[in-house]
PDB file of C-alpha atoms and ligand atoms in Angstrom:
ATOM      1  CA  UNK A   1      24.416  -8.621   1.737  1.00  0.00           C
ATOM      2  CA  UNK A   2      21.106  -6.417   1.849  1.00  0.00           C
ATOM      3  CA  UNK A   3      18.202  -8.287   3.355  1.00  0.00           C
ATOM      4  CA  UNK A   4      14.714  -7.975   3.043  1.00  0.00           C
ATOM      5  CA  UNK A   5      12.160  -8.756   5.682  1.00  0.00           C
ATOM      6  CA  UNK A   6       8.281  -8.673   6.164  1.00  0.00           C
ATOM      7  CA  UNK A   7       6.205  -7.421   8.724  1.00  0.00           C
ATOM      8  CA  UNK A   8       3.062  -8.999   8.330  1.00  0.00           C
ATOM      9  CA  UNK A   9       0.896  -6.790  10.652  1.00  0.00           C
ATOM     10  CA  UNK A  10       1.535  -3.298  12.051  1.00  0.00           C
ATOM     11  CA  UNK A  11       0.969  -4.551  15.356  1.00  0.00           C
ATOM     12  CA  UNK A  12       4.886  -6.017  14.757  1.00  0.00           C
ATOM     13  CA  UNK A  13       5.996  -3.220  13.203  1.00  0.00           C
ATOM     14  CA  UNK A  14       7.892  -3.324  16.929  1.00  0.00           C
ATOM     15  CA  UNK A  15      10.046  -6.154  16.115  1.00  0.00           C
ATOM     16  CA  UNK A  16      11.581  -4.792  13.743  1.00  0.00           C
ATOM     17  CA  UNK A  17      14.753  -2.274  13.434  1.00  0.00           C
ATOM     18  CA  UNK A  18      13.881   0.389  10.745  1.00  0.00           C
ATOM     19  CA  UNK A  19      16.264   2.814  11.196  1.00  0.00           C
ATOM     20  CA  UNK A  20      18.833   3.357   7.990  1.00  0.00           C
ATOM     21  CA  UNK A  21      16.106   0.759   6.294  1.00  0.00           C
ATOM     22  CA  UNK A  22      13.564   1.702   3.377  1.00  0.00           C
ATOM     23  CA  UNK A  23       9.984   0.853   4.131  1.00  0.00           C
ATOM     24  CA  UNK A  24       7.240  -0.255   1.322  1.00  0.00           C
ATOM     25  CA  UNK A  25       4.207   0.181   3.414  1.00  0.00           C
ATOM     26  CA  UNK A  26       1.721  -1.722   1.293  1.00  0.00           C
ATOM     27  CA  UNK A  27      -1.543  -2.382   1.636  1.00  0.00           C
ATOM     28  CA  UNK A  28      -3.667  -4.044  -1.758  1.00  0.00           C
ATOM     29  CA  UNK A  29      -7.179  -3.786  -0.956  1.00  0.00           C
ATOM     30  CA  UNK A  30      -7.356  -0.682  -0.943  1.00  0.00           C
ATOM     31  CA  UNK A  31      -5.056   2.120   0.454  1.00  0.00           C
ATOM     32  CA  UNK A  32      -1.568   1.625  -1.385  1.00  0.00           C
ATOM     33  CA  UNK A  33      -3.134   1.374  -4.505  1.00  0.00           C
ATOM     34  CA  UNK A  34      -5.614   4.298  -4.501  1.00  0.00           C
ATOM     35  CA  UNK A  35      -1.897   6.467  -3.040  1.00  0.00           C
ATOM     36  CA  UNK A  36      -0.581   4.356  -6.435  1.00  0.00           C
ATOM     37  CA  UNK A  37      -3.370   5.209  -8.932  1.00  0.00           C
ATOM     38  CA  UNK A  38      -3.984   8.978  -7.612  1.00  0.00           C
ATOM     39  CA  UNK A  39      -0.548  10.102  -8.320  1.00  0.00           C
ATOM     40  CA  UNK A  40      -0.314   8.955 -11.721  1.00  0.00           C
ATOM     41  CA  UNK A  41      -3.173  10.354 -11.912  1.00  0.00           C
ATOM     42  CA  UNK A  42      -1.823  13.914 -11.791  1.00  0.00           C
ATOM     43  CA  UNK A  43      -2.605  14.108  -7.575  1.00  0.00           C
ATOM     44  CA  UNK A  44      -0.553  16.955  -6.131  1.00  0.00           C
ATOM     45  CA  UNK A  45       0.041  15.024  -3.106  1.00  0.00           C
ATOM     46  CA  UNK A  46      -1.406  12.235  -0.757  1.00  0.00           C
ATOM     47  CA  UNK A  47      -1.558  12.895   3.312  1.00  0.00           C
ATOM     48  CA  UNK A  48      -1.837  10.130   5.608  1.00  0.00           C
ATOM     49  CA  UNK A  49      -3.481  10.599   9.246  1.00  0.00           C
ATOM     50  CA  UNK A  50      -5.090   8.106  11.770  1.00  0.00           C
ATOM     51  CA  UNK A  51      -7.815   9.507  12.857  1.00  0.00           C
ATOM     52  CA  UNK A  52     -10.898  10.703  11.042  1.00  0.00           C
ATOM     53  CA  UNK A  53     -10.808  14.338  12.646  1.00  0.00           C
ATOM     54  CA  UNK A  54      -6.892  15.229  11.563  1.00  0.00           C
ATOM     55  CA  UNK A  55      -8.625  14.714   8.021  1.00  0.00           C
ATOM     56  CA  UNK A  56     -11.588  16.763   8.602  1.00  0.00           C
ATOM     57  CA  UNK A  57      -8.937  20.003   9.744  1.00  0.00           C
ATOM     58  CA  UNK A  58      -7.037  19.125   7.283  1.00  0.00           C
ATOM     59  CA  UNK A  59     -10.152  19.768   4.626  1.00  0.00           C
ATOM     60  CA  UNK A  60     -10.808  22.691   6.277  1.00  0.00           C
ATOM     61  CA  UNK A  61      -7.836  23.857   5.135  1.00  0.00           C
ATOM     62  CA  UNK A  62      -8.559  22.809   1.468  1.00  0.00           C
ATOM     63  CA  UNK A  63      -7.696  18.866   1.466  1.00  0.00           C
ATOM     64  CA  UNK A  64     -10.096  16.880  -0.373  1.00  0.00           C
ATOM     65  CA  UNK A  65     -10.823  14.262   2.733  1.00  0.00           C
ATOM     66  CA  UNK A  66     -10.576  10.741   1.520  1.00  0.00           C
ATOM     67  CA  UNK A  67     -10.831   7.464   3.220  1.00  0.00           C
ATOM     68  CA  UNK A  68     -13.161   4.849   4.998  1.00  0.00           C
ATOM     69  CA  UNK A  69     -14.008   2.261   8.079  1.00  0.00           C
ATOM     70  CA  UNK A  70     -14.468  -1.129   7.205  1.00  0.00           C
ATOM     71  CA  UNK A  71     -14.900  -0.780   3.985  1.00  0.00           C
ATOM     72  CA  UNK A  72     -17.259   2.205   3.941  1.00  0.00           C
ATOM     73  CA  UNK A  73     -16.280   5.807   2.940  1.00  0.00           C
ATOM     74  CA  UNK A  74     -16.433   7.925   5.687  1.00  0.00           C
ATOM     75  CA  UNK A  75     -19.606  10.589   6.013  1.00  0.00           C
ATOM     76  CA  UNK A  76     -18.646  13.790   4.520  1.00  0.00           C
ATOM     77  CA  UNK A  77     -15.978  12.911   3.072  1.00  0.00           C
ATOM     78  CA  UNK A  78     -15.062  14.136  -0.423  1.00  0.00           C
ATOM     79  CA  UNK A  79     -13.673  10.537  -1.698  1.00  0.00           C
ATOM     80  CA  UNK A  80     -13.850   6.980  -0.157  1.00  0.00           C
ATOM     81  CA  UNK A  81     -10.854   4.479  -1.465  1.00  0.00           C
ATOM     82  CA  UNK A  82     -12.034   3.518  -4.666  1.00  0.00           C
ATOM     83  CA  UNK A  83      -9.045   3.700  -6.939  1.00  0.00           C
ATOM     84  CA  UNK A  84     -11.026   4.861  -9.417  1.00  0.00           C
ATOM     85  CA  UNK A  85     -12.013   7.809  -7.040  1.00  0.00           C
ATOM     86  CA  UNK A  86      -8.383   8.871  -7.331  1.00  0.00           C
ATOM     87  CA  UNK A  87      -9.156   8.229 -11.621  1.00  0.00           C
ATOM     88  CA  UNK A  88     -10.883  11.272 -11.980  1.00  0.00           C
ATOM     89  CA  UNK A  89     -10.720  14.579 -13.180  1.00  0.00           C
ATOM     90  CA  UNK A  90     -11.461  16.383 -10.459  1.00  0.00           C
ATOM     91  CA  UNK A  91      -8.442  14.886  -8.052  1.00  0.00           C
ATOM     92  CA  UNK A  92      -5.500  15.793 -10.358  1.00  0.00           C
ATOM     93  CA  UNK A  93      -3.176  19.243  -9.218  1.00  0.00           C
ATOM     94  CA  UNK A  94      -4.969  18.805  -5.504  1.00  0.00           C
ATOM     95  CA  UNK A  95      -3.932  17.438  -2.251  1.00  0.00           C
ATOM     96  CA  UNK A  96      -5.734  14.737  -0.762  1.00  0.00           C
ATOM     97  CA  UNK A  97      -5.951  13.973   2.808  1.00  0.00           C
ATOM     98  CA  UNK A  98      -6.272  10.116   3.976  1.00  0.00           C
ATOM     99  CA  UNK A  99      -7.369   8.211   6.964  1.00  0.00           C
ATOM    100  CA  UNK A 100      -8.169   4.231   6.651  1.00  0.00           C
ATOM    101  CA  UNK A 101      -8.959   1.602   8.666  1.00  0.00           C
ATOM    102  CA  UNK A 102      -5.266  -0.236   7.961  1.00  0.00           C
ATOM    103  CA  UNK A 103      -3.466   1.310   5.147  1.00  0.00           C
ATOM    104  CA  UNK A 104      -2.891   5.057   6.754  1.00  0.00           C
ATOM    105  CA  UNK A 105      -2.149   3.892  10.222  1.00  0.00           C
ATOM    106  CA  UNK A 106       0.999   1.763   8.892  1.00  0.00           C
ATOM    107  CA  UNK A 107       2.245   4.239   6.839  1.00  0.00           C
ATOM    108  CA  UNK A 108       2.238   6.617   9.838  1.00  0.00           C
ATOM    109  CA  UNK A 109       3.915   3.699  11.630  1.00  0.00           C
ATOM    110  CA  UNK A 110       6.728   3.363   9.496  1.00  0.00           C
ATOM    111  CA  UNK A 111       8.379   6.741  11.324  1.00  0.00           C
ATOM    112  CA  UNK A 112      12.074   6.148  12.463  1.00  0.00           C
ATOM    113  CA  UNK A 113      12.810   4.365   8.445  1.00  0.00           C
ATOM    114  CA  UNK A 114      15.385   6.541   6.564  1.00  0.00           C
ATOM    115  CA  UNK A 115      13.054   5.704   3.598  1.00  0.00           C
ATOM    116  CA  UNK A 116       9.084   5.635   3.325  1.00  0.00           C
ATOM    117  CA  UNK A 117       7.931   4.475  -0.577  1.00  0.00           C
ATOM    118  CA  UNK A 118       4.400   2.884  -0.997  1.00  0.00           C
ATOM    119  CA  UNK A 119       3.743  -0.616  -2.797  1.00  0.00           C
ATOM    120  CA  UNK A 120       0.865  -2.027  -4.584  1.00  0.00           C
ATOM    121  CA  UNK A 121       0.689  -4.269  -7.580  1.00  0.00           C
ATOM    122  CA  UNK A 122       0.348  -1.888  -9.722  1.00  0.00           C
ATOM    123  CA  UNK A 123       3.585  -0.550  -9.423  1.00  0.00           C
ATOM    124  CA  UNK A 124       5.529  -3.205  -8.493  1.00  0.00           C
ATOM    125  CA  UNK A 125       8.450  -2.882 -11.184  1.00  0.00           C
ATOM    126  CA  UNK A 126       9.129   1.059 -10.466  1.00  0.00           C
ATOM    127  CA  UNK A 127       9.354   0.095  -6.834  1.00  0.00           C
ATOM    128  CA  UNK A 128      12.004  -3.127  -7.534  1.00  0.00           C
ATOM    129  CA  UNK A 129      13.710  -0.836  -9.718  1.00  0.00           C
ATOM    130  CA  UNK A 130      14.546   1.341  -7.556  1.00  0.00           C
ATOM    131  CA  UNK A 131      14.965  -1.024  -4.653  1.00  0.00           C
ATOM    132  CA  UNK A 132      17.274  -2.844  -7.143  1.00  0.00           C
ATOM    133  CA  UNK A 133      19.447   0.319  -6.923  1.00  0.00           C
ATOM    134  CA  UNK A 134      20.103   2.070  -3.497  1.00  0.00           C
ATOM    135  CA  UNK A 135      22.460   0.491  -0.974  1.00  0.00           C
ATOM    136  CA  UNK A 136      19.628  -0.057   2.307  1.00  0.00           C
ATOM    137  CA  UNK A 137      18.123  -2.868   3.233  1.00  0.00           C
ATOM    138  CA  UNK A 138      14.168  -3.076   2.921  1.00  0.00           C
ATOM    139  CA  UNK A 139      11.291  -3.747   5.324  1.00  0.00           C
ATOM    140  CA  UNK A 140       7.758  -4.682   3.790  1.00  0.00           C
ATOM    141  CA  UNK A 141       5.374  -3.955   6.330  1.00  0.00           C
ATOM    142  CA  UNK A 142       2.415  -5.598   5.298  1.00  0.00           C
ATOM    143  CA  UNK A 143      -1.409  -3.443   6.631  1.00  0.00           C
ATOM    144  CA  UNK A 144      -3.235  -6.470   7.243  1.00  0.00           C
ATOM    145  CA  UNK A 145      -6.075  -6.193   8.970  1.00  0.00           C
ATOM    146  CA  UNK A 146      -6.917  -4.518  12.243  1.00  0.00           C
ATOM    147  CA  UNK A 147      -3.807  -6.140  13.411  1.00  0.00           C
ATOM    148  CA  UNK A 148      -4.312  -9.125  11.833  1.00  0.00           C
ATOM    149  CA  UNK A 149      -1.758 -10.894   8.134  1.00  0.00           C
ATOM    150  CA  UNK A 150      -3.752 -10.911   5.437  1.00  0.00           C
ATOM    151  CA  UNK A 151      -3.389 -12.940   2.431  1.00  0.00           C
ATOM    152  CA  UNK A 152      -3.139  -9.683  -0.507  1.00  0.00           C
ATOM    153  CA  UNK A 153      -0.763  -8.040   1.239  1.00  0.00           C
ATOM    154  CA  UNK A 154       1.147 -10.951   2.297  1.00  0.00           C
ATOM    155  CA  UNK A 155       1.040 -12.321  -1.712  1.00  0.00           C
ATOM    156  CA  UNK A 156       2.722  -8.793  -2.860  1.00  0.00           C
ATOM    157  CA  UNK A 157       5.497  -9.249  -0.378  1.00  0.00           C
ATOM    158  CA  UNK A 158       6.364 -12.391  -1.627  1.00  0.00           C
ATOM    159  CA  UNK A 159       6.499 -10.673  -4.762  1.00  0.00           C
ATOM    160  CA  UNK A 160       8.579  -8.340  -3.616  1.00  0.00           C
ATOM    161  CA  UNK A 161      11.068 -10.754  -2.740  1.00  0.00           C
ATOM    162  CA  UNK A 162      10.900 -12.464  -5.235  1.00  0.00           C
ATOM    163  CA  UNK A 163      12.150  -9.392  -7.556  1.00  0.00           C
ATOM    164  CA  UNK A 164      15.015  -8.365  -5.531  1.00  0.00           C
ATOM    165  CA  UNK A 165      16.066 -12.273  -5.323  1.00  0.00           C
ATOM    166  CA  UNK A 166      19.342 -11.779  -6.685  1.00  0.00           C
ATOM    167  CA  UNK A 167      20.321  -8.867  -4.891  1.00  0.00           C
ATOM    168  CA  UNK A 168      19.240  -9.476  -0.915  1.00  0.00           C
ATOM    169  CA  UNK A 169      18.676 -12.168   1.379  1.00  0.00           C
ATOM    170  CA  UNK A 170      15.808 -12.818   3.168  1.00  0.00           C
ATOM    171  CA  UNK A 171      15.611 -12.476   7.037  1.00  0.00           C
ATOM    172  CA  UNK A 172      12.468 -14.225   9.785  1.00  0.00           C
ATOM    173  CA  UNK A 173      10.210 -16.603   8.251  1.00  0.00           C
ATOM    174  CA  UNK A 174       7.404 -14.310   7.553  1.00  0.00           C
ATOM    175  CA  UNK A 175       9.547 -13.204   4.331  1.00  0.00           C
ATOM    176  CA  UNK A 176      10.045 -16.534   3.400  1.00  0.00           C
ATOM    177  CA  UNK A 177       6.433 -17.732   3.869  1.00  0.00           C
ATOM    178  CA  UNK A 178       5.848 -14.413   1.682  1.00  0.00           C
ATOM    179  CA  UNK A 179       7.641 -15.525  -1.185  1.00  0.00           C
ATOM    180  CA  UNK A 180       6.416 -19.079  -0.650  1.00  0.00           C
ATOM    181  CA  UNK A 181       3.357 -18.290  -0.894  1.00  0.00           C
ATOM    182  CA  UNK A 182       3.652 -16.155  -4.144  1.00  0.00           C
ATOM    183  CA  UNK A 183       5.325 -18.863  -5.847  1.00  0.00           C
ATOM    184  CA  UNK A 184       2.934 -21.443  -5.373  1.00  0.00           C
ATOM    185  CA  UNK A 185       0.537 -19.466  -6.478  1.00  0.00           C
ATOM    186  CA  UNK A 186       2.422 -16.728  -8.659  1.00  0.00           C
ATOM    187  CA  UNK A 187       0.089 -18.051 -12.092  1.00  0.00           C
ATOM    188  CA  UNK A 188      -2.526 -17.095 -10.529  1.00  0.00           C
ATOM    189  CA  UNK A 189      -2.157 -13.513  -8.332  1.00  0.00           C
ATOM    190  CA  UNK A 190      -6.612 -12.775  -8.475  1.00  0.00           C
ATOM    191  CA  UNK A 191      -7.212 -16.090  -8.109  1.00  0.00           C
ATOM    192  CA  UNK A 192      -5.952 -17.011  -4.532  1.00  0.00           C
ATOM    193  CA  UNK A 193      -6.377 -12.806  -3.734  1.00  0.00           C
ATOM    194  CA  UNK A 194      -9.793 -13.056  -4.083  1.00  0.00           C
ATOM    195  CA  UNK A 195      -9.550 -15.195  -1.522  1.00  0.00           C
ATOM    196  CA  UNK A 196      -8.900 -13.761   1.089  1.00  0.00           C
ATOM    197  CA  UNK A 197     -11.147 -12.504   3.768  1.00  0.00           C
ATOM    198  CA  UNK A 198     -10.832  -8.713   2.889  1.00  0.00           C
ATOM    199  CA  UNK A 199     -11.970  -9.378  -0.728  1.00  0.00           C
ATOM    200  CA  UNK A 200     -15.180 -10.981   0.891  1.00  0.00           C
ATOM    201  CA  UNK A 201     -16.149  -8.000   3.200  1.00  0.00           C
ATOM    202  CA  UNK A 202     -15.082  -5.903   0.196  1.00  0.00           C
ATOM    203  CA  UNK A 203     -17.093  -8.227  -2.286  1.00  0.00           C
ATOM    204  CA  UNK A 204     -20.617  -7.406   0.084  1.00  0.00           C
ATOM    205  CA  UNK A 205     -20.031  -3.825  -1.321  1.00  0.00           C
ATOM    206  CA  UNK A 206     -20.998  -4.694  -4.442  1.00  0.00           C
ATOM    207  CA  UNK A 207     -16.825  -3.702  -5.734  1.00  0.00           C
ATOM    208  CA  UNK A 208     -15.481  -6.213  -7.312  1.00  0.00           C
ATOM    209  CA  UNK A 209     -13.971  -4.338  -9.987  1.00  0.00           C
ATOM    210  CA  UNK A 210     -11.892  -2.341  -6.963  1.00  0.00           C
ATOM    211  CA  UNK A 211     -10.542  -6.011  -6.588  1.00  0.00           C
ATOM    212  CA  UNK A 212      -9.700  -7.180  -9.770  1.00  0.00           C
ATOM    213  CA  UNK A 213      -7.647  -3.599 -10.868  1.00  0.00           C
ATOM    214  CA  UNK A 214      -5.746  -3.332  -7.419  1.00  0.00           C
ATOM    215  CA  UNK A 215      -4.632  -6.880  -8.339  1.00  0.00           C
ATOM    216  CA  UNK A 216      -3.252  -5.888 -11.866  1.00  0.00           C
ATOM    217  CA  UNK A 217       0.682  -5.627 -12.294  1.00  0.00           C
ATOM    218  CA  UNK A 218       2.531  -2.610 -13.498  1.00  0.00           C
ATOM    219  CA  UNK A 219      -0.498  -0.485 -14.597  1.00  0.00           C
ATOM    220  CA  UNK A 220       1.760   2.769 -13.501  1.00  0.00           C
ATOM    221  CA  UNK A 221       5.690   4.038 -13.155  1.00  0.00           C
ATOM    222  CA  UNK A 222       5.227   5.649 -10.605  1.00  0.00           C
ATOM    223  CA  UNK A 223       6.773   5.320  -7.454  1.00  0.00           C
ATOM    224  CA  UNK A 224       4.914   7.241  -4.383  1.00  0.00           C
ATOM    225  CA  UNK A 225       7.469   8.607  -1.574  1.00  0.00           C
ATOM    226  CA  UNK A 226       7.110  10.088   2.306  1.00  0.00           C
ATOM    227  CA  UNK A 227       8.479  13.571   1.975  1.00  0.00           C
ATOM    228  CA  UNK A 228       7.760  16.285   5.166  1.00  0.00           C
ATOM    229  CA  UNK A 229       4.847  14.165   6.037  1.00  0.00           C
ATOM    230  CA  UNK A 230       2.983  13.893   2.577  1.00  0.00           C
ATOM    231  CA  UNK A 231       3.504  11.004   0.102  1.00  0.00           C
ATOM    232  CA  UNK A 232       5.137  12.705  -3.721  1.00  0.00           C
ATOM    233  CA  UNK A 233       6.005  11.094  -6.649  1.00  0.00           C
TER     234      UNK A 233
HETATM  235  C1  LIG B   1      -7.800  -0.560   4.982  1.00  0.00           C
HETATM  236  O1  LIG B   1      -6.847   1.002   4.632  1.00  0.00           O
HETATM  237  O2  LIG B   1      -7.443  -0.616   5.940  1.00  0.00           O
HETATM  238  C2  LIG B   1      -8.249  -0.445   3.655  1.00  0.00           C
HETATM  239  O3  LIG B   1      -7.512  -0.318   2.298  1.00  0.00           O
HETATM  240  C3  LIG B   1      -9.436  -0.737   3.701  1.00  0.00           C
HETATM  241  C4  LIG B   1     -10.582  -0.525   2.654  1.00  0.00           C
HETATM  242  O4  LIG B   1     -10.663  -1.915   1.290  1.00  0.00           O
HETATM  243  O5  LIG B   1     -10.849   0.516   1.934  1.00  0.00           O
END
């Protein structure tokens, strides 16, 4: 039987063998929710990079520069890290380069996997449907916060495990923890997610609407995938 495991933070990714597996990267608040929203809104491609300077170099080549540090838009960037910015008409047909505190780093660190997909509650069903018809085992790579696990990404990992339970068996206690967290809270996902430390951090910036939007399930059917260094749908 195929296996499904959970890496709770990019600092632990070295403990997981990614070779031949599908990695699903998740950063619910907010990087992967932004990517899913952008690709559903006709953004042409999104290039994840680790460093701000890399993003600026691509900005000079015509990419829209997006991202944050500590939740706050990087000065001189075209966009911050709100899904609502990715719903605007002026991003349609454009290429975006994204650099964020955790999410874009997790994508970059997933290198070595057979396939890298982008997941969020917004496209949970689309990701699950794809995984169920695939043949490979799966690693859910949670972006966490600066090397520590977080509640909302772990909750998503549990939701995805639940969707795939008939076809895959969990391996490792982090997968069990994620699944049990989801089972205990599946009737009130936003209620538990808003208690997370990043939700508190972001609500200090007055962006509660972002949090509520990021916790919506199956708003989009898009399946973002990393191809030649760029995420496309
Ligand atoms: C990240 O990559 O750490 C997040 O997306 C931060 C944020 O909420 O802007």
